[in-house]
């Protein structure tokens, strides 16, 4: 049996908003450790992995590992009906049923909404995600997640919004990270310098560079990842020319959301 | 032009 409770729907609402526009289905793995979610986009360019440890929930009972594929668009629709302070209960029975029940209960007026979701196939996930060696990454950038979101918005507004294939080039050189994109009639570059931690100790931009690195990514993916900002104040971007880039948001003490994305390479 | 590989090649099937 699986029975979970969260006294505030916000966390789960934010998780769904952070993944549902790019990923249509996800695999949810519940175990004694917590919830591990994985999803891959249809072009197989990006993968998202989420961990919410059991401690993230107000009540967590999972006496047997349970893996289920769920449609994220349907879930996001249901969660948009939930208020931030609704109490969420997630329940699944033994193997014979292939549905999971999400219940939203309003603490103020006692209204209860019940959604049953059927399991779906997930095309390729879950995958085993190794911890790639640190030495493989040429550069790591840590910055406030709101700043990263602002950068993505600026780049998107400059690039032709109708073009799904706008490319952003992220390059790291010494104590600077540059975001570059090309619009219809010009280019746009946003330069971020490493900030002095003394001035704003809570919102530093930190750049660790082993070697110069410059990689091209799809802007619409990056834009979508930036929605992780509702889950964490900081984002860490790890760049390597040999591995998928990682955009990581730590969720308080209870987990993380990591987006893996392949850079575009010259043909 | 540019192309992209398949991210699955970096991970193993569970």
Coordinates of C-alpha atoms in Angstrom, one line a residue:
Chain A
X1 CA 0.0 0.0 0.0
X2 CA 1.1 3.6 -0.7
X3 CA -0.2 6.5 1.3
X4 CA 1.3 9.9 1.3
X5 CA 0.2 13.3 2.6
X6 CA 1.4 16.8 2.0
X7 CA -0.3 19.6 4.0
X8 CA 0.5 22.2 1.4
X9 CA -0.2 21.5 -2.3
X10 CA 2.3 24.1 -3.4
X11 CA 5.3 21.8 -3.6
X12 CA 3.6 19.3 -5.9
X13 CA 2.0 22.1 -7.9
X14 CA 5.4 23.7 -8.5
X15 CA 7.0 20.3 -9.4
X16 CA 4.3 19.8 -12.1
X17 CA 4.6 23.3 -13.4
X18 CA 8.4 22.8 -13.7
X19 CA 8.1 19.7 -15.8
X20 CA 4.7 19.4 -17.6
X21 CA 5.3 21.7 -20.6
X22 CA 8.3 19.8 -21.9
X23 CA 7.7 16.3 -20.6
X24 CA 4.3 14.7 -21.4
X25 CA 4.6 11.5 -19.3
X26 CA 6.8 10.6 -16.3
X27 CA 7.7 7.5 -14.4
X28 CA 7.0 7.8 -10.6
X29 CA 9.0 5.4 -8.4
X30 CA 7.8 5.3 -4.8
X31 CA 10.1 3.4 -2.4
X32 CA 11.0 3.7 1.3
X33 CA 13.5 6.4 0.4
X34 CA 10.9 8.7 -1.2
X35 CA 9.6 9.6 -4.7
X36 CA 11.9 9.4 -7.7
X37 CA 10.5 10.8 -10.9
X38 CA 12.0 10.6 -14.3
X39 CA 10.8 11.8 -17.7
X40 CA 12.3 12.2 -21.1
X41 CA 11.2 14.6 -23.9
X42 CA 9.9 13.1 -27.1
X43 CA 13.0 14.1 -29.1
X44 CA 15.3 12.4 -26.5
X45 CA 17.3 15.5 -26.0
X46 CA 16.5 16.1 -22.4
X47 CA 15.8 14.1 -19.3
X48 CA 14.5 15.3 -15.9
X49 CA 15.1 13.5 -12.6
X50 CA 13.4 14.5 -9.4
X51 CA 14.0 13.2 -5.9
X52 CA 11.6 14.1 -3.1
X53 CA 12.8 12.2 0.0
X54 CA 10.1 10.7 2.4
X55 CA 10.9 13.6 4.8
X56 CA 9.5 16.1 2.3
X57 CA 6.0 14.6 3.0
X58 CA 4.0 15.1 6.2
X59 CA 3.0 11.4 6.1
X60 CA 4.8 8.8 4.0
X61 CA 3.9 5.1 4.0
X62 CA 5.2 2.9 1.2
X63 CA 5.6 -0.7 2.3
X64 CA 6.5 -2.0 -1.2
X65 CA 8.3 -0.3 -4.1
X66 CA 5.8 0.9 -6.7
X67 CA 6.5 2.2 -10.1
X68 CA 3.9 4.0 -12.3
X69 CA 3.8 5.9 -15.5
X70 CA 1.5 9.0 -15.4
X71 CA 0.4 11.6 -17.9
X72 CA 1.8 14.9 -16.7
X73 CA -0.6 17.1 -18.7
X74 CA -3.6 15.6 -17.0
X75 CA -1.9 15.9 -13.6
X76 CA -1.0 19.5 -14.2
X77 CA -4.7 20.2 -15.1
X78 CA -5.9 18.6 -11.9
X79 CA -3.3 20.4 -9.8
X80 CA -4.2 23.8 -11.3
X81 CA -7.6 23.3 -9.5
X82 CA -5.8 22.8 -6.2
X83 CA -5.2 25.7 -3.9
X84 CA -1.7 26.2 -2.5
X85 CA -2.8 25.3 1.0
X86 CA -4.9 22.3 0.1
X87 CA -4.0 19.1 1.8
X88 CA -2.9 16.4 -0.8
X89 CA -3.3 12.7 -0.2
X90 CA -1.8 10.2 -2.7
X91 CA -3.0 6.7 -2.4
X92 CA -2.5 3.5 -4.4
X93 CA -3.6 0.0 -3.5
X94 CA -2.0 -3.3 -4.3
X95 CA -1.0 -4.5 -7.8
X96 CA -4.4 -5.4 -9.1
X97 CA -5.4 -1.7 -9.5
X98 CA -3.5 0.3 -12.0
X99 CA -4.6 3.7 -10.9
X100 CA -3.5 6.2 -8.3
X101 CA -5.7 8.5 -6.4
X102 CA -4.9 12.1 -5.6
X103 CA -7.2 13.9 -3.2
X104 CA -7.2 17.6 -2.6
X105 CA -8.8 18.8 0.6
X106 CA -9.4 22.4 1.4
X107 CA -8.7 23.1 5.1
X108 CA -11.1 26.1 5.0
X109 CA -14.3 24.9 3.5
X110 CA -13.8 21.1 3.7
X111 CA -14.3 20.7 0.0
X112 CA -12.7 17.5 -1.3
X113 CA -11.7 16.8 -5.0
X114 CA -10.7 13.3 -6.0
X115 CA -8.7 12.5 -9.1
X116 CA -7.9 8.9 -10.2
X117 CA -5.2 8.7 -12.8
X118 CA -4.7 5.5 -14.9
X119 CA -1.1 4.3 -15.4
X120 CA 0.4 4.9 -18.8
X121 CA 3.5 3.7 -20.7
X122 CA 6.5 6.0 -20.4
X123 CA 8.6 5.2 -23.5
X124 CA 12.1 4.7 -22.2
X125 CA 12.3 5.8 -18.6
X126 CA 13.3 5.0 -15.9
X127 CA 17.0 5.0 -16.8
X128 CA 20.0 4.5 -14.5
X129 CA 21.6 7.9 -14.0
X130 CA 25.2 7.6 -12.9
X131 CA 26.9 10.3 -10.9
X132 CA 29.3 11.6 -13.6
X133 CA 32.8 12.4 -12.4
X134 CA 33.3 16.0 -11.5
X135 CA 36.5 16.1 -13.5
X136 CA 34.4 15.6 -16.7
X137 CA 32.8 19.1 -16.3
X138 CA 34.8 22.0 -17.7
X139 CA 32.8 24.5 -15.9
X140 CA 30.1 25.0 -13.2
X141 CA 28.0 28.1 -12.7
X142 CA 25.8 28.7 -9.7
X143 CA 23.4 31.6 -9.7
X144 CA 20.1 32.7 -8.2
X145 CA 17.3 30.8 -10.0
X146 CA 15.3 34.0 -10.5
X147 CA 18.3 35.6 -12.3
X148 CA 18.6 32.5 -14.6
X149 CA 14.9 32.8 -15.3
X150 CA 15.2 36.5 -16.1
X151 CA 18.1 35.7 -18.5
X152 CA 16.0 33.0 -20.3
X153 CA 13.1 35.5 -20.6
X154 CA 15.4 38.2 -22.0
X155 CA 16.9 35.8 -24.6
X156 CA 13.5 34.5 -25.6
X157 CA 12.1 38.0 -26.1
X158 CA 15.0 38.8 -28.4
X159 CA 14.9 35.6 -30.4
X160 CA 12.0 35.2 -32.7
X161 CA 9.3 33.8 -30.5
X162 CA 7.8 31.9 -33.4
X163 CA 11.0 30.0 -34.0
X164 CA 11.0 26.8 -32.0
X165 CA 14.7 26.3 -32.8
X166 CA 16.3 29.4 -31.3
X167 CA 19.7 28.3 -30.0
X168 CA 21.5 29.8 -27.0
X169 CA 25.3 29.5 -26.7
X170 CA 26.5 29.4 -23.1
X171 CA 30.2 30.0 -22.8
X172 CA 32.3 30.3 -19.7
X173 CA 35.6 32.2 -19.8
X174 CA 37.5 33.0 -16.6
X175 CA 35.0 34.7 -14.2
X176 CA 32.3 35.3 -16.8
X177 CA 29.5 33.3 -18.2
X178 CA 28.0 34.5 -21.5
X179 CA 24.6 33.7 -22.9
X180 CA 24.4 34.5 -26.6
X181 CA 21.5 34.2 -29.0
X182 CA 20.8 35.3 -32.6
X183 CA 17.6 37.1 -33.5
X184 CA 16.3 37.9 -37.0
X185 CA 18.4 41.0 -37.4
X186 CA 21.0 40.9 -34.8
X187 CA 22.5 39.1 -31.8
X188 CA 22.1 39.4 -28.1
X189 CA 24.6 38.7 -25.4
X190 CA 24.1 38.6 -21.6
X191 CA 27.3 38.6 -19.6
X192 CA 27.2 37.5 -16.0
X193 CA 30.2 38.1 -13.9
X194 CA 31.0 36.3 -10.7
X195 CA 29.6 38.5 -7.9
X196 CA 31.3 39.5 -4.7
X197 CA 29.7 37.4 -2.0
X198 CA 30.2 40.1 0.6
X199 CA 27.6 42.4 -0.9
X200 CA 24.9 39.9 -1.4
X201 CA 25.9 36.8 0.5
X202 CA 22.5 35.1 -0.1
X203 CA 22.5 35.5 -3.9
X204 CA 25.9 34.9 -5.2
X205 CA 26.8 34.0 -8.8
X206 CA 29.8 31.7 -8.6
X207 CA 31.8 30.4 -11.6
X208 CA 34.2 27.5 -11.4
X209 CA 36.1 27.0 -14.6
X210 CA 38.7 24.3 -15.4
X211 CA 38.8 25.0 -19.1
X212 CA 37.0 27.4 -21.4
X213 CA 33.8 25.9 -22.7
X214 CA 31.2 27.0 -25.2
X215 CA 28.1 24.9 -25.9
X216 CA 24.9 25.4 -27.9
X217 CA 21.5 24.5 -26.5
X218 CA 17.8 24.9 -27.5
X219 CA 16.5 28.0 -25.8
X220 CA 13.0 26.6 -25.4
X221 CA 14.3 23.8 -23.3
X222 CA 16.4 26.1 -21.1
X223 CA 13.4 28.4 -20.8
X224 CA 11.3 25.5 -19.6
X225 CA 14.0 24.3 -17.1
X226 CA 14.1 27.8 -15.6
X227 CA 10.6 27.1 -14.1
X228 CA 12.5 25.1 -11.5
X229 CA 13.0 28.5 -9.8
X230 CA 9.8 28.0 -7.9
X231 CA 11.5 25.0 -6.1
X232 CA 14.8 26.5 -5.2
X233 CA 16.6 29.9 -4.8
X234 CA 19.7 28.7 -6.6
X235 CA 20.5 26.8 -9.8
X236 CA 23.7 25.1 -10.7
X237 CA 24.7 24.6 -14.3
X238 CA 27.4 22.0 -15.1
X239 CA 28.8 22.1 -18.5
X240 CA 30.9 19.5 -20.4
X241 CA 31.6 18.9 -24.0
X242 CA 31.4 15.1 -23.4
X243 CA 28.3 14.8 -21.2
X244 CA 24.8 16.1 -21.0
X245 CA 24.7 19.5 -19.3
X246 CA 23.0 19.4 -15.9
X247 CA 20.7 22.2 -14.6
X248 CA 20.2 21.4 -10.9
X249 CA 17.8 22.9 -8.4
X250 CA 18.2 21.6 -4.8
X251 CA 14.8 21.4 -3.0
X252 CA 15.5 22.5 0.6
X253 CA 16.9 19.6 2.5
X254 CA 14.6 17.1 0.9
X255 CA 15.7 16.5 -2.7
X256 CA 16.4 18.0 -6.0
X257 CA 15.3 18.4 -9.6
X258 CA 17.9 17.9 -12.2
X259 CA 17.5 18.6 -15.9
X260 CA 19.9 16.9 -18.3
X261 CA 20.3 18.2 -21.8
X262 CA 22.4 17.4 -24.8
X263 CA 24.1 20.3 -26.5
X264 CA 23.8 20.8 -30.3
X265 CA 26.8 19.8 -32.2
X266 CA 28.1 20.9 -35.6
X267 CA 27.2 18.5 -38.4
Chain B
X1 CA 23.9 23.2 -39.4
X2 CA 23.7 21.5 -36.0
X3 CA 22.3 18.2 -34.8
X4 CA 21.7 16.5 -31.5
X5 CA 22.4 13.0 -30.3
X6 CA 20.2 10.8 -28.2
X7 CA 20.4 11.4 -24.4
X8 CA 19.6 7.7 -23.9
X9 CA 23.1 6.8 -25.0
X10 CA 24.4 8.3 -21.7
X11 CA 22.2 6.3 -19.5
X12 CA 21.5 2.6 -19.0
X13 CA 18.1 1.0 -19.0
X14 CA 17.2 0.1 -15.4

